[in-house]
Coordinates of N, CA, C and O in Angstrom, one line a residue:
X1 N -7.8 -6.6 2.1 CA -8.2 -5.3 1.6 C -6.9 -4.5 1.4 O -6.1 -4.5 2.4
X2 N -6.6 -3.8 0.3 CA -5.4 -3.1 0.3 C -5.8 -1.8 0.9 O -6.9 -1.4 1.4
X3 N -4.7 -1.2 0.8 CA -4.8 0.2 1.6 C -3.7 1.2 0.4 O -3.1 2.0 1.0
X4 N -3.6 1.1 -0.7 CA -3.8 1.9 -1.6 C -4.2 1.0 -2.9 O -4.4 -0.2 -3.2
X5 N -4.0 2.5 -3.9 CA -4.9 2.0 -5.0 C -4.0 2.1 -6.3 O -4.4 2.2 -7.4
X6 N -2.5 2.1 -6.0 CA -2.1 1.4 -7.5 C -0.4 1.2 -6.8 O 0.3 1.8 -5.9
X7 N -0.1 0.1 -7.8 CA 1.1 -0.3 -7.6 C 2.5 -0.3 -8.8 O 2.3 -1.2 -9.6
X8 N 3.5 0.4 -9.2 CA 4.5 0.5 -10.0 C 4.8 -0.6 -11.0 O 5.1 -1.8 -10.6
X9 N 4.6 -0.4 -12.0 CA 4.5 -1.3 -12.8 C 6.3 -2.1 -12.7 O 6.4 -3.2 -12.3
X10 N 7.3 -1.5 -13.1 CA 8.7 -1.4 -12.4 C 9.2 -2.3 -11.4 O 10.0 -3.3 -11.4
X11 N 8.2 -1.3 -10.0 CA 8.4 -2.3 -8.9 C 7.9 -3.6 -8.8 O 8.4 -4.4 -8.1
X12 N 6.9 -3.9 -9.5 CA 6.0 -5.1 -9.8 C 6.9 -6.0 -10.8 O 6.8 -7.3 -10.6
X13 N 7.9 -5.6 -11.9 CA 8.6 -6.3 -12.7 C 9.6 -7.3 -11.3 O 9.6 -8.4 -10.8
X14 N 10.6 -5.8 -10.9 CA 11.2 -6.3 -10.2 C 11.0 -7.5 -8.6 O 11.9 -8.1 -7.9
X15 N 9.8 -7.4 -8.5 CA 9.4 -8.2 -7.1 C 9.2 -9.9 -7.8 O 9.4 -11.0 -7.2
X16 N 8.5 -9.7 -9.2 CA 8.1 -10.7 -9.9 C 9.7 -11.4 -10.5 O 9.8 -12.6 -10.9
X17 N 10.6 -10.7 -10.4 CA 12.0 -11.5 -10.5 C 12.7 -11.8 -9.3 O 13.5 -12.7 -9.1
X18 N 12.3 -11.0 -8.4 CA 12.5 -11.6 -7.1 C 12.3 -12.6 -6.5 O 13.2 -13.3 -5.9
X19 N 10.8 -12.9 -6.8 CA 10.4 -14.1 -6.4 C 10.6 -15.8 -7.1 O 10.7 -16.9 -6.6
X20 N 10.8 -15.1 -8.4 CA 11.5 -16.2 -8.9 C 13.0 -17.0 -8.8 O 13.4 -18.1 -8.9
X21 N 13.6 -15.9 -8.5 CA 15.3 -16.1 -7.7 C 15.0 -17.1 -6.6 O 15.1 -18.3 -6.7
X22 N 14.4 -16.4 -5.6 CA 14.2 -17.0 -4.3 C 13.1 -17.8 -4.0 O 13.1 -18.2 -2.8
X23 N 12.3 -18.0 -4.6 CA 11.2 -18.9 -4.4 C 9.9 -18.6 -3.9 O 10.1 -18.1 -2.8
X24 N 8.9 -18.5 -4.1 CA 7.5 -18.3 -3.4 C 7.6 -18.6 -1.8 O 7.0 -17.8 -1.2
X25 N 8.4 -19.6 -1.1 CA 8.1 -20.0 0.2 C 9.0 -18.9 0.7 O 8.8 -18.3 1.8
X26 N 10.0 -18.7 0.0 CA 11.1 -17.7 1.0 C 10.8 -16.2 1.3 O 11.4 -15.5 2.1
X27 N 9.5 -15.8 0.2 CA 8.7 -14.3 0.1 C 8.4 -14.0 1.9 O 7.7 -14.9 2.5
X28 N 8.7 -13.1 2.6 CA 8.7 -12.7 3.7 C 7.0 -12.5 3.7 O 6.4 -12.2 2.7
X29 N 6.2 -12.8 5.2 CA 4.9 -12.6 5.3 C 4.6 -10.8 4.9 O 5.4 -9.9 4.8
X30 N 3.6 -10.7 4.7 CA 3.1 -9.3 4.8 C 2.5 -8.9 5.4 O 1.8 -9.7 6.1
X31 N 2.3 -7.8 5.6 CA 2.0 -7.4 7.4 C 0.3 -7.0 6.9 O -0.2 -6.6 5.8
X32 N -0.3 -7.1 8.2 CA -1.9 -6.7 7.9 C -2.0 -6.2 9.4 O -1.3 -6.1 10.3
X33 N -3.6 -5.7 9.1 CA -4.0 -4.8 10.6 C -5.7 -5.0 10.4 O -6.3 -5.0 9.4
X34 N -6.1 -5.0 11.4 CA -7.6 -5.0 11.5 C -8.0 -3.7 12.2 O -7.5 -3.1 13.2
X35 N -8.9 -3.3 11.7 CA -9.5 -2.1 12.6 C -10.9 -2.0 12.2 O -11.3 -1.6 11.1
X36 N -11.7 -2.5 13.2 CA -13.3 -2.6 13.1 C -13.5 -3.9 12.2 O -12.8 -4.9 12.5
X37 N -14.1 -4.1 11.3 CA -14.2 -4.9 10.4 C -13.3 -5.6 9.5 O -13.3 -6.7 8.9
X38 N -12.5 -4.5 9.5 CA -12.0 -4.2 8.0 C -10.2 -4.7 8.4 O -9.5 -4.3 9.4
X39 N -9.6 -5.8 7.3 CA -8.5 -6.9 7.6 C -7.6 -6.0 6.0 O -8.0 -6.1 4.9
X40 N -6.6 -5.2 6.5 CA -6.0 -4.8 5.1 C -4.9 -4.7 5.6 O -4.7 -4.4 6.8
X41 N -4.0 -4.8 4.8 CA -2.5 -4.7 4.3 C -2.2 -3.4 4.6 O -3.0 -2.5 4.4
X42 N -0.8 -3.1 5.2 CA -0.2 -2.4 5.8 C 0.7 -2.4 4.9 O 1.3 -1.3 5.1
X43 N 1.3 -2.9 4.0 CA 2.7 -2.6 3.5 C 3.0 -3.9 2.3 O 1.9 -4.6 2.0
X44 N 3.8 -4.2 1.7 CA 3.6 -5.7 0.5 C 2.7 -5.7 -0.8 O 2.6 -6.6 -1.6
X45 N 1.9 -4.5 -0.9 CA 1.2 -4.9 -1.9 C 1.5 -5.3 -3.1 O 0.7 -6.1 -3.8
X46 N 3.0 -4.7 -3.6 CA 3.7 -5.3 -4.9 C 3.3 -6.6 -4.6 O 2.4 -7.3 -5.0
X47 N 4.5 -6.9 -3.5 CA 4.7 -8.6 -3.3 C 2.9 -9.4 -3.2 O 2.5 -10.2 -4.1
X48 N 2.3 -9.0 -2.2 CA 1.2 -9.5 -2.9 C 0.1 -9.4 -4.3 O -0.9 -10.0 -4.3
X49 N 0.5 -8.9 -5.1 CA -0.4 -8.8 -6.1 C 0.5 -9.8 -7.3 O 0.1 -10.2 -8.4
X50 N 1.9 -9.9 -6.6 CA 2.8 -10.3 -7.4 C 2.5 -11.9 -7.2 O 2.3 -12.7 -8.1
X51 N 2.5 -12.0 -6.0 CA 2.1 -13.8 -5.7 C 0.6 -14.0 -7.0 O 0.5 -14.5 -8.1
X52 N -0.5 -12.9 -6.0 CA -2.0 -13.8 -6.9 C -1.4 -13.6 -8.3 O -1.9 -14.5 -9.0
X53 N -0.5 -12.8 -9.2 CA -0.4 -12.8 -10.6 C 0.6 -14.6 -10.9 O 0.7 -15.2 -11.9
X54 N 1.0 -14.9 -10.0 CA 1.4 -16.2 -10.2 C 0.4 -17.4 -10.0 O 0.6 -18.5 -10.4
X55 N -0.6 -17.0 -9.3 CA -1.8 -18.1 -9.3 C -2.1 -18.5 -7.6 O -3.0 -19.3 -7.2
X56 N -1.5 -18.0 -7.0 CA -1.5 -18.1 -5.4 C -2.6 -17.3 -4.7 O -2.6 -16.1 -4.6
X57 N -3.7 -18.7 -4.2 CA -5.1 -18.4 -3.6 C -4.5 -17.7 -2.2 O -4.9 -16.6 -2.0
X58 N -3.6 -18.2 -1.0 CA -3.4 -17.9 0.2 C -2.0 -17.9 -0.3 O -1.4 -18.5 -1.2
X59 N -1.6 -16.5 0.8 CA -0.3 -15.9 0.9 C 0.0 -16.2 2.9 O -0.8 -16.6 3.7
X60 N 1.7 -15.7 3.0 CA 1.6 -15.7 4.3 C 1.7 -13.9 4.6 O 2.2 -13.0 4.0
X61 N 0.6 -14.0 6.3 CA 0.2 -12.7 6.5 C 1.6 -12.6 8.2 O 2.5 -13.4 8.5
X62 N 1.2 -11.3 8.8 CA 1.6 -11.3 9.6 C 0.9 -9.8 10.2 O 0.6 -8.8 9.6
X63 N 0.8 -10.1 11.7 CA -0.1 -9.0 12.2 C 1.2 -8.1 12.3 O 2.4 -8.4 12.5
X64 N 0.6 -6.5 12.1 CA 1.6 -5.6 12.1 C 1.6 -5.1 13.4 O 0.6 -4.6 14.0
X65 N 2.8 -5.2 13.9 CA 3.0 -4.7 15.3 C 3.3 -3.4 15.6 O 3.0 -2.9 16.7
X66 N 4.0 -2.8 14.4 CA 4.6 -1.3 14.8 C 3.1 -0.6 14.9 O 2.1 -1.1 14.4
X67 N 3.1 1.0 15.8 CA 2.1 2.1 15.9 C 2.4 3.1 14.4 O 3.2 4.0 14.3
X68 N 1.5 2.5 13.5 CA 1.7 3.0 12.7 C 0.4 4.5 12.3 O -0.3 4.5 13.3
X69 N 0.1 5.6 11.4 CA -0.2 6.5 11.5 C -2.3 5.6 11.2 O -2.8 5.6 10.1
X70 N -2.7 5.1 12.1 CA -3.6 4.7 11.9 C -5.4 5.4 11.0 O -6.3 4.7 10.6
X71 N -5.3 6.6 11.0 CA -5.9 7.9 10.7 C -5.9 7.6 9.2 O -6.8 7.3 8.3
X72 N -4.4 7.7 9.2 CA -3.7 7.6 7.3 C -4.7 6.5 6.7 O -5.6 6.7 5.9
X73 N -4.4 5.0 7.3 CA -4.5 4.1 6.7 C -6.0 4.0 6.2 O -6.5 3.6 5.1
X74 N -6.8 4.5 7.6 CA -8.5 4.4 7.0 C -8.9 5.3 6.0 O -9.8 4.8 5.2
X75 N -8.5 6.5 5.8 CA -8.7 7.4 4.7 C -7.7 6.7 3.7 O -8.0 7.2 2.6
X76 N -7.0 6.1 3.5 CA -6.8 5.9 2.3 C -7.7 4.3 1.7 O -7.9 4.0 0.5
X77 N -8.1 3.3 3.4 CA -8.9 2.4 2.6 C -10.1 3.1 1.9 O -10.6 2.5 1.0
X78 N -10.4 4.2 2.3 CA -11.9 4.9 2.1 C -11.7 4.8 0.7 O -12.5 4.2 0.1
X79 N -10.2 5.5 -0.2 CA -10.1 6.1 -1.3 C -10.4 4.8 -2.1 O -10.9 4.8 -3.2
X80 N -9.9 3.5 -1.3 CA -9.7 2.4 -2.4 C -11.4 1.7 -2.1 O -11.7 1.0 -3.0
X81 N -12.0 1.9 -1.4 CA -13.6 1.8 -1.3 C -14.4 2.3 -2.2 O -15.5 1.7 -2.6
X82 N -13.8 3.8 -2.8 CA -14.5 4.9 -3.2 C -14.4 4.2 -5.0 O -15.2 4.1 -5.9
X83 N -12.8 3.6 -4.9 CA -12.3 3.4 -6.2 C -13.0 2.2 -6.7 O -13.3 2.4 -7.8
X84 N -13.3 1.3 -6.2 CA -13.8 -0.2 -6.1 C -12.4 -1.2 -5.6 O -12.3 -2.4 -5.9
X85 N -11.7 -0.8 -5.0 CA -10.3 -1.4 -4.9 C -10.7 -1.9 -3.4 O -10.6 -1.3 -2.3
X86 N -11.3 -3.6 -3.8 CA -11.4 -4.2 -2.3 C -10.5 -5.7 -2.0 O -10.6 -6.4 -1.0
X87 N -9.7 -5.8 -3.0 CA -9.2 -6.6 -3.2 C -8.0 -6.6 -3.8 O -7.9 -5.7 -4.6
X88 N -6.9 -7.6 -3.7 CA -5.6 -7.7 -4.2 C -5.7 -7.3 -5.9 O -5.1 -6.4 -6.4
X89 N -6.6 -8.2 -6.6 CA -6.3 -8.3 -7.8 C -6.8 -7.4 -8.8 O -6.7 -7.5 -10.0
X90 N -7.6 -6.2 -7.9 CA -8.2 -4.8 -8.3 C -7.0 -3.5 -8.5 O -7.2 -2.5 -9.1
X91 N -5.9 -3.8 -7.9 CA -4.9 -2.7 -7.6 C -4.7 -2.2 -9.1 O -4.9 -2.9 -10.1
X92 N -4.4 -1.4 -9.1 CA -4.0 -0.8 -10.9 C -2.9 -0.6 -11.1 O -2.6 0.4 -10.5
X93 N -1.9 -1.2 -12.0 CA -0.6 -1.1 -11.7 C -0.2 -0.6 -13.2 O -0.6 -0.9 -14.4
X94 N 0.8 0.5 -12.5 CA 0.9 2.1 -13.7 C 2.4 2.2 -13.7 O 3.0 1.7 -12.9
X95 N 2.8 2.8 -14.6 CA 3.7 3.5 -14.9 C 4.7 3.8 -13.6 O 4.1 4.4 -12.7
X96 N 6.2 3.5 -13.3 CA 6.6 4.2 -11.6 C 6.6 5.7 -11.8 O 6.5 6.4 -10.8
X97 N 6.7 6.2 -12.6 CA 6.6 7.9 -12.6 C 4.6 8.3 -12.3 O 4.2 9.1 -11.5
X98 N 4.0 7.7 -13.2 CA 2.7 8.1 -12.7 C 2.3 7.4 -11.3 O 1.4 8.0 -10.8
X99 N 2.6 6.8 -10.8 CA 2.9 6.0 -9.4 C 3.3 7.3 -8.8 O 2.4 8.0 -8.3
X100 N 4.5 7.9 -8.8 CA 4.9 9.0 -7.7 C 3.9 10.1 -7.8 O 3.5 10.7 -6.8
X101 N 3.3 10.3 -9.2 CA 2.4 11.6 -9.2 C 1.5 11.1 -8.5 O 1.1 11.7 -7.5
X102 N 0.8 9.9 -8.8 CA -1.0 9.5 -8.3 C -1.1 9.1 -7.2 O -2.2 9.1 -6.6
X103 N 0.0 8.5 -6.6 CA -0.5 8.0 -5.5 C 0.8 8.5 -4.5 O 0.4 8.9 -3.4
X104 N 2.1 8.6 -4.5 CA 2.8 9.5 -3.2 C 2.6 10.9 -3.4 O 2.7 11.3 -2.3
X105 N 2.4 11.8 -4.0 CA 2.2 12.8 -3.9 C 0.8 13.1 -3.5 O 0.5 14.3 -3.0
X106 N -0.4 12.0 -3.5 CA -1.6 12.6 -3.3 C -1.6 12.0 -1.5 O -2.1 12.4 -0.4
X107 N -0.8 10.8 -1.9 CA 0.0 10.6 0.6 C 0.1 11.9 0.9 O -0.8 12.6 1.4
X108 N 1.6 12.6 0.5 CA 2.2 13.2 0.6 C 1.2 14.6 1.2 O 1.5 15.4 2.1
X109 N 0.2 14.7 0.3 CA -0.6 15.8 0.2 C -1.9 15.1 1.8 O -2.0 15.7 2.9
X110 N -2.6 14.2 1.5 CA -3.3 13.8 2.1 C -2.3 14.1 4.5 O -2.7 14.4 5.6
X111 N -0.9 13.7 4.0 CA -0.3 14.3 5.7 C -0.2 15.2 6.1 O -0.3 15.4 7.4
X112 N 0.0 16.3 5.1 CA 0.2 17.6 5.2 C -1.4 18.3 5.2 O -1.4 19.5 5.5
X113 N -2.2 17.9 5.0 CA -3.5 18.5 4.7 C -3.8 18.0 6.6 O -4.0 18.8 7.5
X114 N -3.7 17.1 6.7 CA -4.1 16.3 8.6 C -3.0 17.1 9.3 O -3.4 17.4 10.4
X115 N -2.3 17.4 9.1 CA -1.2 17.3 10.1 C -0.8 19.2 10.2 O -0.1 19.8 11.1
X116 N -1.4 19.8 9.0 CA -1.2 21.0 9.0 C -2.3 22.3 10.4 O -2.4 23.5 10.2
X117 N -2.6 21.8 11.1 CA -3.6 22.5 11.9 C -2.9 22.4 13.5 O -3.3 23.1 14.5
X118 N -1.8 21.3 13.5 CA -0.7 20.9 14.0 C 0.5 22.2 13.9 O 1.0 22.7 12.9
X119 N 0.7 22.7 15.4 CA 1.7 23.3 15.0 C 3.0 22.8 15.3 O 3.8 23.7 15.2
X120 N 3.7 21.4 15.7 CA 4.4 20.8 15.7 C 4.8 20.1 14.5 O 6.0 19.7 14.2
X121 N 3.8 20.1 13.8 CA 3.9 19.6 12.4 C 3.8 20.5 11.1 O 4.3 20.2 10.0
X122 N 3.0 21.8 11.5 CA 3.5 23.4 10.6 C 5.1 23.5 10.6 O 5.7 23.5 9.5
X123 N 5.7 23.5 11.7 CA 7.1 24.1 12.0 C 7.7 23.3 11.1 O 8.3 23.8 10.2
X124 N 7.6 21.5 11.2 CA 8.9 20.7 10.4 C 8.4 20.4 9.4 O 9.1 19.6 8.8
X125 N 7.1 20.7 8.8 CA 6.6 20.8 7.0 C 7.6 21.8 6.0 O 7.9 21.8 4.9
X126 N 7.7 23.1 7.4 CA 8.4 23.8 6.4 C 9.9 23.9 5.7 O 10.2 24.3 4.6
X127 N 11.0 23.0 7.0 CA 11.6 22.4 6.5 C 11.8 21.6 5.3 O 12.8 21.0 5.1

């Protein structure tokens, strides 16, 4: 399951020449997380979307160890639920400029919207 809903068309060139340099086997795993049911990607989506566009049924995963902002990740599977985005080969891969507007700027907005009621987190937003 990914955990957002579009990937850089750009970044997606560049990962797909990547992989070609170095080989499919040498592609570092990508990290995943389970929480309740639900088994989704933490981070790789280029790289993964980039494998299935080469024809690759199984990729290598790896469980994510770091404490990452876990809050974030389910509201944003929600958005890719909401989207129909339940799968790698659903991701919608845009423009890198419409990429920064549609999807980091709407993160961007989505931390500060959670984290604003926070006065530890008012004080260094304003920075």
């Amino acid at each position: 399951m990914p955990s957002q809903l579009y990937i850089s068309k750009e970044k997606l060139k560049n990962v797909l020449k990547y992989i070609k340099n170095v080989g499919i086997n040498n592609i570092e795993p990508i990290p995943i997380k389970k929480i309740g049911n639900i088994t989704f990607f933490t981070d790789g989506h280029t790289r993964a979307y980039a494998l299935w566009r080469l024809g690759l049924k199984k990729i290598k995963v790896t469980w994510e160890t770091d404490e990452l902002d876990w809050e974030l990740y389910l509201i944003c599977i929600d958005w890719c639920i909401n989207e129909k985005i339940t799968n790698i080969s659903h991701l919608r891969v845009i423009s890198h400029n419409r990429y920064k507007k549609m999807w980091l700027k709407r993160c961007e907005q989505l931390q500060k919207q959670l984290y604003s009621s926070c006065a530890i987190f008012k004080t260094n937003l304003k920075k």
